[in-house]
Amino acid sequence: MTKKVFFLVFVVFNTSLCSQQELRTIFGDVYYEPDRYKTQYDATDSTPYLNVDFTPAKINDINETKMVRFNAFDESVEVMVNAKKVVILQDSQAYTIKLLDGSKKVYETKKYGDEEDKVKTSFFELIARNTKYALFLKEKKKYVKAKKAQGYEASKPAMFKKRKDTYYITDFKERSELVIKIPSKVKTFVSFFPSHAKQVKMFIKKYKLKIDEGEDLIKIFDFYFDSI
């Protein structure tokens, strides 16, 4: 009986150790507490995450299901090691993350140029992919510091606020590894297609399409690649 108990304890310990070793080897070895953001930012009524709770997901070709969540402020992906530890996916390799919560959402890590033209790596939700382009949605949050009461204006606590969603597309012109931000104004957007700007603009106007909606963007790019 004692031998059986010892064997079971050994198996459980060894399995847990192997699992943590796998995370350490593949995803890095810097661990954080899941609730670190609460003391780091003091925003008790909001979070930097798209999903506060960890969601089951498949990462790349790893067989074991992992629990993940997306930090839309730091632009990072956290993987749960245990109830008290998370590890952040490193930029050293690309990741494809398929959520297993029934949403069928797929996220990919990609390089892009930020507002200061610095190359960064972040996660993007895959909206559409075919042989000619891939379209991605970028969701971000900003941190707003607390404000003290002034005059008739009440004090405001620190909080995370959702930024306006933006869309990105694979670089179908220069074929670089960076994804390109899609402009929010039609005039700038049609400059994506210098030789066919007029046709694209007419197509947008005819069907009353919006360039800040994923389904409409798919129609526009399909028109450009398949019909022009």
XYZ file of N, CA and C in Angstrom:
684
model
N 0.832 -1.204 0.000
C 0.000 0.000 0.000
C 0.870 1.257 0.000
N 1.900 1.255 0.853
C 2.816 2.391 0.958
C 3.529 2.639 -0.359
N 3.909 1.525 -1.029
C 4.597 1.647 -2.315
C 3.691 2.277 -3.366
N 2.400 1.891 -3.344
C 1.443 2.438 -4.319
C 1.256 3.939 -4.116
N 1.119 4.353 -2.846
C 0.955 5.773 -2.533
C 2.181 6.553 -2.981
N 3.359 5.996 -2.678
C 4.607 6.653 -3.073
C 4.691 6.791 -4.590
N 4.284 5.739 -5.290
C 4.326 5.744 -6.756
C 3.401 6.816 -7.329
N 2.181 6.919 -6.763
C 1.221 7.916 -7.247
C 1.733 9.334 -7.008
N 2.296 9.570 -5.826
C 2.856 10.879 -5.503
C 3.991 11.214 -6.464
N 4.813 10.208 -6.755
C 5.941 10.405 -7.666
C 5.459 10.767 -9.066
N 4.427 10.068 -9.531
C 3.891 10.314 -10.877
C 3.312 11.720 -10.978
N 2.489 12.104 -9.970
C 1.873 13.440 -9.975
C 2.940 14.524 -9.935
N 3.932 14.346 -9.057
C 5.010 15.324 -8.932
C 5.804 15.425 -10.219
N 6.109 14.275 -10.802
C 6.906 14.239 -12.027
C 6.164 14.875 -13.196
N 4.842 14.605 -13.265
C 4.024 15.190 -14.337
C 3.975 16.699 -14.212
N 3.771 17.181 -12.986
C 3.723 18.623 -12.737
C 5.056 19.272 -13.060
N 6.143 18.594 -12.670
C 7.483 19.111 -12.914
C 7.761 19.195 -14.404
N 7.354 18.152 -15.142
C 7.571 18.124 -16.593
C 6.776 19.228 -17.275
N 5.545 19.423 -16.796
C 4.685 20.454 -17.381
C 5.297 21.833 -17.173
N 5.780 22.093 -15.949
C 6.389 23.384 -15.672
C 7.698 23.538 -16.432
N 8.439 22.429 -16.588
C 9.690 22.475 -17.335
C 9.424 22.794 -18.795
N 8.307 22.237 -19.330
C 7.929 22.517 -20.717
C 7.641 23.999 -20.894
N 6.882 24.575 -19.955
C 6.576 26.000 -20.012
C 7.847 26.832 -19.923
N 8.751 26.420 -19.031
C 9.991 27.154 -18.843
C 10.847 27.103 -20.101
N 10.867 25.960 -20.738
C 11.693 25.782 -21.927
C 11.118 26.519 -23.129
N 9.808 26.420 -23.336
C 9.183 26.970 -24.532
C 8.822 28.439 -24.386
N 8.284 28.828 -23.253
C 7.735 30.166 -23.108
C 8.595 31.123 -22.288
N 9.716 30.682 -21.777
C 10.537 31.543 -20.935
C 10.474 31.097 -19.488
N 11.240 31.772 -18.629
C 11.302 31.331 -17.233
C 11.079 32.483 -16.247
N 10.418 33.540 -16.694
C 10.101 34.655 -15.802
C 8.634 34.546 -15.410
N 8.399 34.314 -14.134
C 7.040 34.095 -13.651
C 6.481 35.336 -12.952
N 5.169 35.497 -13.016
C 4.489 36.592 -12.336
C 3.258 36.051 -11.630
N 2.793 36.811 -10.645
C 1.531 36.456 -10.001
C 0.380 36.933 -10.882
N -0.680 36.151 -11.001
C -1.809 36.529 -11.866
C -2.435 37.875 -11.524
N -2.391 38.268 -10.231
C -3.020 39.525 -9.812
C -2.027 40.674 -9.674
N -0.856 40.541 -10.277
C 0.173 41.573 -10.146
C -0.318 42.944 -10.608
N -1.154 42.960 -11.639
C -1.622 44.234 -12.204
C -2.392 45.081 -11.184
N -3.007 44.436 -10.187
C -3.815 45.170 -9.204
C -2.956 46.105 -8.354
N -1.775 45.656 -7.987
C -0.875 46.493 -7.197
C 0.017 47.351 -8.086
N 0.283 46.871 -9.285
C 1.157 47.601 -10.201
C 0.498 48.878 -10.729
N -0.806 48.813 -10.979
C -1.497 49.954 -11.585
C -2.562 50.581 -10.682
N -2.974 49.911 -9.643
C -3.980 50.437 -8.720
C -5.272 50.827 -9.440
N -5.686 49.970 -10.378
C -6.951 50.204 -11.093
C -7.910 49.091 -10.693
N -8.514 49.251 -9.534
C -9.294 48.156 -8.945
C -10.590 47.846 -9.686
N -11.127 48.820 -10.419
C -12.418 48.610 -11.084
C -12.295 48.213 -12.552
N -11.083 47.991 -13.017
C -10.884 47.604 -14.414
C -9.620 46.763 -14.527
N -9.415 46.147 -15.666
C -8.233 45.313 -15.867
C -7.629 45.600 -17.238
N -6.362 45.243 -17.429
C -5.732 45.446 -18.737
C -6.044 44.327 -19.725
N -6.845 43.346 -19.302
C -7.048 42.144 -20.115
C -8.282 42.201 -21.009
N -8.191 41.486 -22.131
C -9.376 41.274 -22.962
C -10.320 40.338 -22.228
N -9.737 39.326 -21.607
C -10.490 38.341 -20.830
C -9.807 38.182 -19.475
N -10.472 38.583 -18.413
C -9.861 38.516 -17.084
C -9.581 37.070 -16.695
N -10.534 36.193 -16.975
C -10.356 34.775 -16.665
C -9.515 34.105 -17.747
N -8.723 33.148 -17.336
C -7.916 32.393 -18.291
C -8.819 31.489 -19.133
N -8.486 31.382 -20.406
C -9.293 30.633 -21.362
C -8.495 29.455 -21.904
N -9.106 28.266 -22.029
C -8.377 27.128 -22.603
C -8.021 27.402 -24.061
N -6.814 26.998 -24.442
C -6.360 27.273 -25.804
C -5.296 26.269 -26.237
N -5.152 26.153 -27.544
C -4.079 25.345 -28.123
C -3.044 26.309 -28.681
N -1.794 26.142 -28.271
C -0.718 27.021 -28.717
C 0.201 26.256 -29.657
N 0.347 26.771 -30.870
C 1.162 26.125 -31.899
C 0.811 24.642 -32.008
N 1.815 23.784 -32.003
C 1.546 22.348 -32.130
C 1.722 21.609 -30.801
N 1.643 22.336 -29.695
C 1.756 21.716 -28.369
C 0.481 20.924 -28.088
N 0.628 19.686 -27.729
C -0.535 18.814 -27.535
C -1.398 19.221 -26.346
N -0.753 19.590 -25.256
C -1.489 19.902 -24.028
C -2.238 21.231 -24.138
N -3.474 21.258 -23.690
C -4.257 22.494 -23.654
C -3.679 23.429 -22.589
N -3.496 24.693 -22.949
C -2.987 25.694 -22.015
C -4.089 26.687 -21.668
N -3.936 27.350 -20.528
C -4.875 28.391 -20.112
C -4.213 29.741 -20.370
N -4.876 30.596 -21.159
C -4.254 31.851 -21.568
C -5.177 33.044 -21.319
N -4.577 34.216 -21.307
C -5.345 35.461 -21.341
C -4.469 36.531 -22.000
N -5.128 37.570 -22.512
C -4.451 38.567 -23.329
C -4.429 39.922 -22.630
N -3.218 40.445 -22.423
C -3.054 41.753 -21.801
C -3.048 42.809 -22.911
N -4.144 43.559 -23.030
C -4.304 44.517 -24.124
C -3.589 45.838 -23.858
N -3.006 45.994 -22.669
C -2.212 47.185 -22.364
C -0.735 46.910 -22.640
N -0.220 45.826 -22.084
C 1.177 45.447 -22.313
C 1.375 44.749 -23.658
N 0.278 44.377 -24.315
C 0.305 43.647 -25.588
C 1.027 42.306 -25.440
N 0.694 41.598 -24.390
C 1.344 40.319 -24.123
C 0.313 39.222 -23.894
N 0.777 37.984 -24.007
C -0.078 36.817 -23.776
C 0.453 36.079 -22.558
N -0.406 35.851 -21.584
C -0.014 35.145 -20.369
C -0.499 33.703 -20.419
N 0.361 32.799 -19.987
C 0.017 31.380 -19.911
C 0.081 30.960 -18.450
N -0.976 30.326 -17.965
C -1.012 29.912 -16.560
C -0.119 28.694 -16.328
N 0.741 28.813 -15.325
C 1.562 27.676 -14.894
C 0.832 26.944 -13.774
N 0.374 27.720 -12.802
C -0.494 27.206 -11.738
C -1.282 28.391 -11.185
N -2.023 28.178 -10.113
C -2.903 29.230 -9.585
C -2.149 30.480 -9.144
N -0.856 30.353 -8.888
C -0.085 31.483 -8.389
C 0.994 31.965 -9.352
N 1.080 31.341 -10.528
C 2.141 31.709 -11.466
C 1.636 31.778 -12.901
N 2.081 32.821 -13.603
C 1.846 32.899 -15.044
C 3.186 33.206 -15.704
N 3.309 32.809 -16.959
C 4.504 33.106 -17.735
C 4.054 33.817 -19.004
N 4.847 34.766 -19.466
C 4.493 35.555 -20.643
C 5.189 34.999 -21.877
N 4.442 34.870 -22.957
C 5.028 34.390 -24.205
C 6.105 35.366 -24.667
N 7.253 34.833 -25.053
C 8.369 35.665 -25.480
C 8.269 36.026 -26.965
N 9.020 37.052 -27.363
C 8.996 37.515 -28.754
C 9.921 36.710 -29.660
N 10.609 35.743 -29.098
C 11.629 35.021 -29.861
C 11.060 34.117 -30.944
N 9.781 33.808 -30.884
C 9.169 33.006 -31.930
C 7.710 33.413 -32.126
N 7.151 32.990 -33.256
C 5.759 33.328 -33.568
C 4.830 32.293 -32.944
N 3.653 32.743 -32.532
C 2.675 31.848 -31.917
C 1.321 31.967 -32.603
N 0.657 30.829 -32.705
C -0.738 30.784 -33.124
C -1.522 30.207 -31.958
N -2.528 30.936 -31.509
C -3.286 30.555 -30.318
C -4.751 30.379 -30.691
N -5.227 29.160 -30.608
C -6.617 28.860 -30.957
C -7.417 28.658 -29.671
N -8.382 29.526 -29.436
C -9.189 29.416 -28.224
C -10.121 28.214 -28.315
N -10.276 27.537 -27.172
C -11.111 26.330 -27.111
C -12.346 26.565 -26.245
N -12.831 27.797 -26.250
C -13.999 28.153 -25.433
C -15.286 28.198 -26.244
N -15.219 27.727 -27.491
C -16.398 27.744 -28.348
C -16.489 28.963 -29.245
N -15.636 29.954 -29.028
C -15.679 31.183 -29.833
C -15.020 31.011 -31.198
N -14.160 29.994 -31.312
C -13.405 29.712 -32.547
C -12.441 30.846 -32.918
N -12.122 31.691 -31.953
C -11.185 32.781 -32.225
C -9.759 32.252 -32.327
N -9.011 32.851 -33.245
C -7.609 32.491 -33.437
C -6.779 33.768 -33.337
N -5.737 33.712 -32.527
C -4.830 34.848 -32.393
C -3.449 34.447 -32.897
N -2.741 35.414 -33.459
C -1.378 35.181 -33.915
C -0.500 36.330 -33.429
N 0.742 36.021 -33.096
C 1.679 37.087 -32.752
C 2.346 37.564 -34.035
N 2.401 38.885 -34.190
C 2.942 39.492 -35.405
C 3.790 40.712 -35.049
N 4.689 41.069 -35.953
C 5.464 42.293 -35.807
C 4.741 43.423 -36.527
N 4.801 44.612 -35.938
C 4.180 45.779 -36.564
C 4.927 47.038 -36.148
N 4.715 48.126 -36.873
C 5.328 49.402 -36.531
C 4.374 50.216 -35.675
N 4.806 50.630 -34.483
C 3.911 51.377 -33.596
C 3.846 52.853 -34.002
N 3.222 53.681 -33.167
C 3.019 55.093 -33.489
C 4.328 55.859 -33.589
N 5.402 55.314 -33.009
C 6.716 55.952 -33.083
C 7.614 55.255 -34.097
N 6.992 54.426 -34.941
C 7.711 53.680 -35.992
C 8.733 52.693 -35.429
N 8.502 52.245 -34.205
C 9.345 51.207 -33.626
C 8.696 49.855 -33.892
N 9.509 48.875 -34.235
C 8.977 47.542 -34.511
C 8.691 46.826 -33.195
N 7.451 46.396 -33.019
C 7.035 45.684 -31.816
C 6.368 44.372 -32.208
N 6.267 43.485 -31.240
C 5.549 42.228 -31.441
C 4.327 42.230 -30.540
N 3.189 41.846 -31.085
C 1.962 41.822 -30.303
C 1.055 40.717 -30.822
N -0.084 40.551 -30.156
C -1.053 39.544 -30.590
C -2.164 40.215 -31.390
N -2.657 39.519 -32.389
C -3.724 40.015 -33.258
C -4.741 38.897 -33.462
N -6.008 39.267 -33.520
C -7.034 38.271 -33.825
C -7.148 38.111 -35.337
N -7.065 36.886 -35.799
C -7.184 36.615 -37.232
C -8.647 36.744 -37.653
N -8.909 37.619 -38.619
C -10.267 37.838 -39.107
C -10.514 37.081 -40.404
N -9.526 37.086 -41.293
C -9.666 36.385 -42.578
C -8.286 36.069 -43.133
N -8.190 34.960 -43.834
C -6.926 34.605 -44.487
C -7.217 33.853 -45.768
N -6.527 34.215 -46.827
C -6.556 33.443 -48.066
C -5.160 33.479 -48.670
N -5.026 33.093 -49.904
C -3.693 33.006 -50.509
C -3.077 34.374 -50.791
N -3.892 35.438 -50.759
C -3.396 36.758 -51.148
C -3.211 37.731 -49.983
N -3.925 37.520 -48.910
C -3.776 38.422 -47.766
C -4.340 37.773 -46.506
N -3.954 38.364 -45.371
C -4.544 37.984 -44.081
C -4.928 39.272 -43.370
N -6.115 39.287 -42.796
C -6.639 40.470 -42.116
C -6.714 40.202 -40.619
N -6.265 41.174 -39.821
C -6.210 41.004 -38.374
C -6.890 42.168 -37.651
N -7.429 41.857 -36.483
C -8.009 42.868 -35.596
C -7.069 43.086 -34.418
N -6.820 44.364 -34.102
C -5.976 44.706 -32.965
C -6.817 45.400 -31.899
N -6.890 44.801 -30.720
C -7.610 45.385 -29.592
C -6.601 45.848 -28.545
N -6.718 47.102 -28.127
C -5.779 47.645 -27.152
C -6.523 48.385 -26.042
N -5.832 48.535 -24.920
C -6.349 49.334 -23.813
C -5.296 50.357 -23.407
N -5.754 51.453 -22.836
C -4.844 52.465 -22.316
C -5.075 52.624 -20.819
N -4.026 53.064 -20.127
C -4.119 53.270 -18.682
C -4.305 54.754 -18.408
N -5.375 55.091 -17.714
C -5.670 56.484 -17.366
C -5.421 56.663 -15.869
N -4.514 57.550 -15.533
C -4.164 57.767 -14.130
C -5.319 58.401 -13.349
N -5.269 58.210 -12.052
C -6.301 58.780 -11.179
C -6.230 60.307 -11.196
N -7.388 60.937 -11.026
C -7.455 62.396 -10.985
C -8.060 62.852 -9.658
N -7.418 63.836 -9.063
C -7.947 64.382 -7.813
C -9.108 65.339 -8.113
N -9.972 65.481 -7.132
C -11.106 66.392 -7.292
C -10.605 67.825 -7.428
N -11.186 68.546 -8.382
C -10.816 69.945 -8.599
C -12.076 70.774 -8.825
N -12.289 71.751 -7.979
C -13.466 72.591 -8.130
C -14.740 71.771 -8.042
N -15.545 71.855 -9.112
C -16.801 71.099 -9.160
C -16.609 69.701 -9.748
N -15.411 69.421 -10.158
C -15.146 68.129 -10.799
C -14.752 67.093 -9.757
N -15.469 65.977 -9.722
C -15.196 64.919 -8.741
C -13.912 64.174 -9.091
N -13.347 63.525 -8.100
C -12.142 62.731 -8.342
C -12.486 61.504 -9.185
N -11.497 61.026 -9.918
C -11.695 59.847 -10.757
C -10.606 58.825 -10.463
N -10.985 57.560 -10.261
C -9.981 56.534 -9.979
C -9.197 56.171 -11.237
N -8.035 55.606 -11.042
C -7.254 55.118 -12.182
C -8.009 53.963 -12.827
N -7.897 53.856 -14.129
C -8.608 52.774 -14.809
C -8.015 52.475 -16.176
N -8.336 51.279 -16.656
C -7.973 50.898 -18.018
C -9.177 51.144 -18.912
N -8.935 51.784 -20.048
C -10.010 52.050 -20.999
C -9.691 51.427 -22.351
N -10.712 50.921 -22.976
C -10.544 50.298 -24.285
C -10.296 51.365 -25.349
N -9.288 51.149 -26.171
C -9.041 52.028 -27.309
C -9.917 51.602 -28.480
N -9.979 52.429 -29.479
C -10.735 52.087 -30.674
C -10.049 50.928 -31.392
N -10.822 49.944 -31.816
C -10.259 48.795 -32.523
C -9.606 49.244 -33.827
N -8.506 48.603 -34.175
C -7.837 48.884 -35.440
C -7.614 47.576 -36.186
N -7.492 47.689 -37.489
C -7.283 46.511 -38.329
C -5.922 46.588 -39.003
N -5.348 45.423 -39.198
C -4.044 45.311 -39.853
C -4.132 44.261 -40.952
N -3.276 44.423 -41.950
C -3.242 43.474 -43.060
C -1.795 43.112 -43.349
N -1.583 41.915 -43.852
C -0.237 41.508 -44.226
C 0.278 42.430 -45.332
N 1.575 42.644 -45.355
C 2.178 43.560 -46.324
C 2.175 42.922 -47.706
N 1.131 43.191 -48.481
C 1.016 42.582 -49.806
C 1.770 43.385 -50.871
N 2.392 44.502 -50.473
C 3.142 45.317 -51.430
C 4.633 44.985 -51.396
N 5.236 45.207 -50.235
C 6.673 45.008 -50.118
C 7.036 43.625 -49.584
N 6.034 42.873 -49.203
C 6.242 41.503 -48.723
C 7.148 41.440 -47.500
N 7.067 42.438 -46.623
C 7.849 42.391 -45.390
C 7.104 41.533 -44.379
N 7.760 41.236 -43.252
C 7.133 40.402 -42.226
C 6.185 41.200 -41.338
N 6.185 42.520 -41.486
C 5.324 43.357 -40.660
C 3.896 43.389 -41.201
N 2.936 43.466 -40.286
C 1.559 43.726 -40.706
C 1.358 45.243 -40.709
N 0.498 45.712 -41.614
C 0.324 47.147 -41.826
C -1.012 47.611 -41.266
N -0.981 48.727 -40.557
C -2.212 49.291 -40.008
C -3.079 49.864 -41.124
N -4.359 49.560 -41.083
C -5.294 50.074 -42.079
C -5.789 51.449 -41.630
N -5.633 52.473 -42.465
C -6.049 53.832 -42.098
C -7.537 53.908 -41.772
N -7.893 54.888 -40.960
C -9.292 55.034 -40.543
C -10.088 55.957 -41.463
N -9.393 56.679 -42.349
C -10.066 57.578 -43.286
C -10.018 57.002 -44.697
N -11.134 57.106 -45.404
C -11.240 56.521 -46.744
C -10.195 57.093 -47.689
N -9.974 58.396 -47.637
C -9.014 59.034 -48.542
C -7.621 58.439 -48.387
N -7.219 58.204 -47.143
C -5.908 57.602 -46.889
C -5.932 56.120 -47.221
N -7.050 55.474 -46.931
C -7.180 54.039 -47.174
C -7.020 53.693 -48.652
N -7.666 54.446 -49.535
C -7.606 54.114 -50.966
C -6.210 54.325 -51.544
N -5.358 55.060 -50.817
C -3.977 55.227 -51.286
C -3.203 53.917 -51.188
N -3.785 52.925 -50.491
C -3.223 51.574 -50.479
C -3.164 51.016 -51.893
N -4.061 51.503 -52.723
C -4.214 50.969 -54.078
C -4.003 52.098 -55.088
N -2.786 52.613 -55.222
C -2.533 53.808 -56.035
C -3.025 53.717 -57.476
N -2.951 52.539 -58.066
C -3.375 52.389 -59.466
C -4.872 52.151 -59.599
N -5.528 51.846 -58.478
C -6.952 51.502 -58.532
C -7.750 52.225 -57.447
N -7.232 53.349 -56.971
C -7.884 54.084 -55.884
C -9.311 54.485 -56.243
N -9.513 54.953 -57.465
C -10.836 55.405 -57.888
C -11.842 54.256 -57.884
N -11.419 53.092 -58.385
C -12.315 51.930 -58.443
C -12.685 51.446 -57.043
N -11.690 51.408 -56.168
C -11.934 50.964 -54.793
C -12.871 51.939 -54.080
N -12.651 53.230 -54.272
C -13.496 54.245 -53.641
C -14.940 54.134 -54.126
N -15.120 53.897 -55.424
C -16.468 53.749 -55.984
C -17.160 52.507 -55.427
N -16.379 51.434 -55.244
C -16.918 50.183 -54.690
C -17.390 50.402 -53.255
N -16.587 51.118 -52.472
C -16.944 51.423 -51.082
C -18.228 52.246 -51.027
N -18.302 53.255 -51.885
C -19.471 54.135 -51.911
C -20.724 53.398 -52.387
N -20.579 52.581 -53.420
C -21.720 51.867 -54.002
C -22.393 50.959 -52.987
N -21.593 50.240 -52.221
C -22.144 49.268 -51.274
C -22.181 49.785 -49.829
N -21.875 51.084 -49.672
C -21.941 51.735 -48.357
C -21.133 50.965 -47.304
N -19.896 50.683 -47.659
C -19.018 49.901 -46.789
C -18.251 50.809 -45.830
N -17.903 50.243 -44.678
C -17.146 50.975 -43.668
C -15.781 50.318 -43.488
N -14.745 51.148 -43.459
C -13.396 50.588 -43.375
C -12.965 50.319 -41.936
N -13.880 50.489 -40.990
C -13.573 50.136 -39.599
C -14.380 48.921 -39.141
N -14.897 48.166 -40.111
C -15.620 46.935 -39.815
C -15.003 45.774 -40.596
N -14.724 44.698 -39.877
C -14.027 43.566 -40.459
C -14.684 42.977 -41.691
N -15.991 42.731 -41.620
C -16.697 42.110 -42.744
C -16.640 42.987 -43.993
N -16.737 44.296 -43.810
C -16.669 45.213 -44.952
C -15.263 45.249 -45.539
N -14.257 45.200 -44.689
C -12.879 45.186 -45.175
C -12.602 43.937 -46.008
N -13.147 42.821 -45.585
C -12.985 41.580 -46.357
C -13.571 41.759 -47.755
N -14.739 42.368 -47.846
C -15.381 42.604 -49.150
C -14.516 43.500 -50.033
N -13.940 44.525 -49.419
C -13.111 45.468 -50.182
C -11.852 44.794 -50.707
N -11.152 44.065 -49.841
C -9.912 43.424 -50.273
C -10.180 42.280 -51.248
N -11.265 41.565 -51.060
C -11.630 40.518 -52.027
C -11.918 41.138 -53.392
N -12.597 42.276 -53.394
C -12.874 42.987 -54.647
C -11.569 43.394 -55.321
N -10.657 43.942 -54.534
C -9.380 44.408 -55.094
C -8.557 43.253 -55.670
N -8.447 42.183 -54.921
C -7.587 41.081 -55.353
C -8.225 40.193 -56.418
N -9.535 40.080 -56.403
C -10.202 39.135 -57.312
C -10.867 39.770 -58.525
N -11.187 41.061 -58.427
C -11.978 41.667 -59.506
C -11.252 42.736 -60.310
N -10.214 43.304 -59.743
C -9.515 44.381 -60.464
C -8.316 43.811 -61.231
